[in-house]
Amino acid sequence: MPKLKGTVLLPGDKSISHRAALFSAIREGTSYFENFNFNRDCLATLACLRAVGVEIETKEDTSVRINGKDPGRWQKPDHPLNAENSGTTARLLSALLANLPFPTTLIGDASLSRRPMKRIIEPLTQMGADIRSNNGYLPLEFFPVSGLKGIDYELPVASAQVKSAVLMAGLFAEGATRVIETIPSRDHTERLLNLPVEIDARGRKIIRSRRGLPIPDISMKIPGDFSSAAFFITGALLLPGSELMIKNVSLNPTRTGFLEVLKQMGAQLEINLTQQEPEPA
């Protein structure tokens, strides 16, 4: 009977790769990453950042060097920024474009242009951003404003992208920004930016950001994508006699509910944490 034996190394987690690029781009200094996910979505993020003057060097071994700088020193692109098919690129990058001292336009492919952007336009507009859209869809046009202001924003739905956009904009806003989360979503943004987090008396998660918070150096080997790991885990469990080791995979607790289900079903799994910060792996 066939079985799976050996060691698996996976491409870097896509959600973490996007954020690694964006957060390092707004940090003064140089950041280094290994195992960056070079799929088209993450490459779209890198291309948009290059277009506004962020120096990025990539190598075939999936390592990336990013020389970041304050967005106030970014340069006006000579063409619309293209998020291609990446909703993460479009929604997270919008938080930064809303604060730039020059106008920019954000576009995407036909599929992305049918995906709603109102969910980020509304909170960013509450913060003072000047955004014009195609009835809540791409393209988005961003115009300079005198300054953003912090807000309290309770997420209407669980969305790591919306949460991230508001918190990122809060890094450049006057006054405190608080995002209130009643249903958990992926927490990569608050982990990587080391943002203050508390649980209130009602059990809601409160994440805070404000202008002047230091952007940490998150240089790291990006953990492997757990979504990809799930296929190998399932295959090994279905084939008796399999012995499979998946190394350096993301064990972020907001991503690993699948493991808890498998344990309840009696699956034999051994988990060894070798990294705790900024992302468990």
XYZ file of C-alpha atoms in Angstrom:
281
model
C 0.000 0.000 0.000
C 1.392 3.472 -0.804
C 2.527 5.665 2.068
C 4.044 9.076 2.594
C 7.494 9.259 4.145
C 9.989 12.087 4.262
C 10.303 15.791 4.982
C 8.275 18.599 3.431
C 9.387 22.222 3.102
C 6.629 24.611 2.027
C 6.575 28.066 0.400
C 6.251 30.943 2.842
C 2.852 31.811 4.221
C 1.135 34.162 1.772
C -0.576 36.344 4.406
C 2.690 36.835 6.282
C 4.638 37.519 3.070
C 2.268 40.339 2.071
C 2.561 41.935 5.503
C 6.315 41.446 5.701
C 6.676 43.483 2.517
C 4.202 46.238 3.449
C 5.358 46.718 7.037
C 9.042 46.720 6.068
C 8.340 49.253 3.310
C 7.126 51.834 5.867
C 9.964 51.149 8.322
C 13.138 53.206 8.127
C 15.910 50.683 7.569
C 16.645 47.404 5.844
C 14.731 44.166 6.431
C 15.618 40.685 5.211
C 13.326 37.740 4.577
C 13.876 34.131 3.599
C 11.230 31.806 2.171
C 9.165 34.742 0.874
C 6.200 33.506 -1.138
C 6.819 34.455 -4.768
C 3.293 33.719 -5.987
C 1.619 36.298 -8.216
C -0.345 37.958 -5.401
C 2.740 38.668 -3.312
C 4.701 39.727 -6.392
C 1.918 42.262 -7.077
C 2.518 43.752 -3.625
C 6.254 44.006 -4.310
C 5.621 45.615 -7.721
C 3.318 48.257 -6.213
C 5.882 49.093 -3.551
C 8.652 49.379 -6.121
C 6.453 51.751 -8.134
C 6.334 54.208 -5.205
C 10.096 54.140 -4.770
C 10.695 51.414 -2.198
C 13.967 49.620 -2.956
C 13.424 45.861 -3.090
C 15.885 43.152 -4.095
C 14.706 39.586 -4.698
C 16.768 36.460 -5.293
C 15.917 33.100 -6.820
C 16.334 31.397 -3.433
C 13.142 33.273 -2.321
C 15.038 35.760 -0.197
C 14.067 39.436 -0.210
C 15.802 42.596 0.953
C 13.633 45.681 1.504
C 14.960 49.178 2.175
C 11.982 50.914 3.723
C 11.289 54.587 4.332
C 8.562 56.801 5.682
C 5.690 56.990 3.158
C 6.076 60.771 3.217
C 9.241 60.162 1.177
C 7.691 57.762 -1.300
C 7.588 58.942 -4.925
C 4.565 59.531 -7.118
C 4.184 56.586 -9.513
C 3.954 57.344 -13.210
C 1.193 54.778 -13.755
C -1.700 53.247 -11.795
C -0.689 50.710 -9.177
C -1.857 47.256 -10.240
C -2.937 44.815 -7.531
C -3.682 42.263 -10.281
C -5.857 39.555 -8.625
C -4.757 40.209 -5.043
C -7.425 41.418 -2.637
C -4.858 41.559 0.169
C -2.660 43.876 -1.898
C -5.571 46.157 -2.764
C -7.092 46.413 0.694
C -3.915 46.701 2.765
C -2.089 48.996 0.365
C -5.115 51.328 0.342
C -4.416 52.179 3.982
C -1.045 53.594 2.967
C -2.154 55.289 -0.256
C -4.799 57.217 1.718
C -2.051 59.077 3.563
C 0.313 59.963 0.713
C 1.066 63.586 -0.241
C 0.267 62.925 -3.927
C -2.642 61.308 -5.783
C -2.519 57.639 -6.772
C -4.786 55.211 -8.571
C -5.181 51.546 -7.701
C -6.405 49.059 -10.290
C -6.723 45.287 -10.598
C -7.638 42.589 -13.065
C -11.196 41.868 -14.169
C -11.822 39.459 -11.291
C -10.525 41.780 -8.564
C -12.489 44.651 -10.095
C -15.678 42.750 -9.254
C -14.759 42.341 -5.588
C -16.170 44.899 -3.113
C -13.868 47.559 -1.700
C -16.549 49.433 0.231
C -15.583 47.550 3.391
C -12.276 49.432 3.510
C -13.438 52.652 1.861
C -15.943 53.337 4.651
C -13.583 53.192 7.668
C -10.756 54.947 5.813
C -13.178 57.720 4.817
C -14.246 58.012 8.464
C -10.573 58.610 9.217
C -10.528 61.497 6.737
C -9.287 59.809 3.580
C -10.383 61.149 0.188
C -11.131 58.042 -1.897
C -13.130 57.890 -5.099
C -14.280 54.568 -6.451
C -16.349 52.924 -9.125
C -19.449 52.513 -6.915
C -17.423 50.709 -4.263
C -15.240 48.778 -6.698
C -11.863 49.286 -8.367
C -10.377 51.457 -9.664
C -9.780 53.500 -6.508
C -8.407 57.026 -6.651
C -6.662 58.457 -3.581
C -6.180 62.185 -3.085
C -3.991 64.001 -0.530
C -5.641 65.171 2.687
C -4.427 67.408 5.493
C -4.210 64.427 7.830
C -6.004 61.300 8.958
C -7.596 61.017 12.394
C -7.884 58.012 14.656
C -11.249 56.293 15.110
C -12.905 53.542 17.104
C -14.063 50.934 14.623
C -16.020 47.787 15.430
C -15.631 45.275 12.640
C -19.057 44.449 11.153
C -17.721 41.055 9.995
C -14.628 39.012 10.789
C -12.048 40.319 8.326
C -8.290 40.347 8.782
C -7.964 42.577 5.707
C -10.304 45.293 6.991
C -8.789 45.091 10.468
C -5.314 45.439 9.000
C -6.251 48.378 6.787
C -7.685 50.400 9.695
C -4.769 49.603 12.003
C -2.203 50.473 9.313
C -3.907 53.798 8.593
C -3.915 54.425 12.340
C -0.106 54.396 12.299
C -0.264 57.729 10.451
C -3.362 59.252 12.067
C -3.754 61.933 14.705
C -4.998 60.364 17.936
C -5.558 56.727 18.835
C -7.212 54.158 16.605
C -9.009 51.197 18.155
C -10.319 48.218 16.224
C -12.912 46.172 18.108
C -13.160 42.550 17.051
C -16.030 40.367 18.256
C -15.325 37.366 15.997
C -11.652 36.324 15.737
C -9.812 36.700 12.456
C -6.200 36.113 11.467
C -3.950 38.085 13.790
C -0.787 38.431 11.696
C -0.974 42.228 11.609
C -1.113 42.808 15.351
C 1.591 40.190 15.912
C 4.014 41.530 13.318
C 3.495 45.191 14.272
C 3.551 44.305 18.001
C 0.387 46.342 18.572
C -1.238 46.680 22.017
C -4.043 44.127 22.433
C -6.535 43.632 25.253
C -9.746 41.712 25.899
C -12.516 43.880 27.334
C -15.183 42.910 29.890
C -17.485 41.759 27.081
C -14.865 39.401 25.675
C -14.146 41.579 22.664
C -10.604 41.928 21.357
C -9.377 45.541 21.231
C -6.331 46.319 19.069
C -4.782 49.778 19.139
C -2.522 51.742 16.812
C -1.374 55.343 16.740
C 1.055 57.622 15.004
C 4.580 57.301 16.313
C 4.451 53.630 17.241
C 7.786 52.158 16.169
C 7.652 49.707 13.288
C 9.638 46.667 14.455
C 12.270 44.936 12.365
C 10.527 41.683 11.483
C 13.349 40.203 9.423
C 12.828 36.443 9.513
C 12.501 33.175 7.686
C 8.812 33.215 6.819
C 7.043 30.080 8.080
C 5.546 27.730 5.525
C 1.917 28.134 4.524
C -0.342 26.021 6.754
C -3.077 25.868 4.117
C -0.630 24.004 1.876
C 0.479 21.813 4.776
C -3.105 20.639 5.334
C -3.058 18.587 2.116
C 0.099 16.720 3.141
C -1.207 16.165 6.674
C -4.441 14.706 5.334
C -2.614 12.458 2.886
C -0.301 11.088 5.581
C -3.217 10.367 7.925
C -5.167 8.542 5.223
C -2.275 6.257 4.222
C -1.358 3.776 6.998
C 2.339 3.585 7.799
C 3.057 7.139 6.684
C 5.669 9.146 8.580
C 5.845 12.728 7.400
C 7.698 15.702 8.875
C 6.611 19.196 7.798
C 9.291 21.653 8.858
C 9.014 25.370 9.620
C 5.268 25.604 9.003
C 3.125 28.387 10.475
C 1.412 27.356 13.715
C -0.415 30.619 14.231
C -3.406 29.678 16.422
C -5.801 31.629 14.194
C -4.820 29.319 11.324
C -4.574 25.843 12.864
C -8.155 24.946 13.784
C -7.788 22.027 11.352
C -5.266 20.435 13.734
C -7.699 20.668 16.649
C -10.368 18.918 14.588
C -7.930 16.157 13.650
C -6.933 15.650 17.290
C -10.594 15.288 18.259
C -10.888 12.637 15.566
C -7.997 10.692 17.089
C -5.227 11.643 14.656
C -1.663 10.955 15.814
C 0.223 14.209 15.475
C 3.388 15.461 17.123
C 3.900 19.222 17.164
C 7.217 20.865 18.067
C 7.389 24.654 18.306
C 10.840 25.962 17.430
C 9.881 29.639 17.015
C 7.504 31.777 19.039
C 8.023 35.348 17.794
C 6.874 37.129 15.810
C 4.966 34.131 14.401
C 4.842 30.668 15.996
C 6.277 27.909 13.820
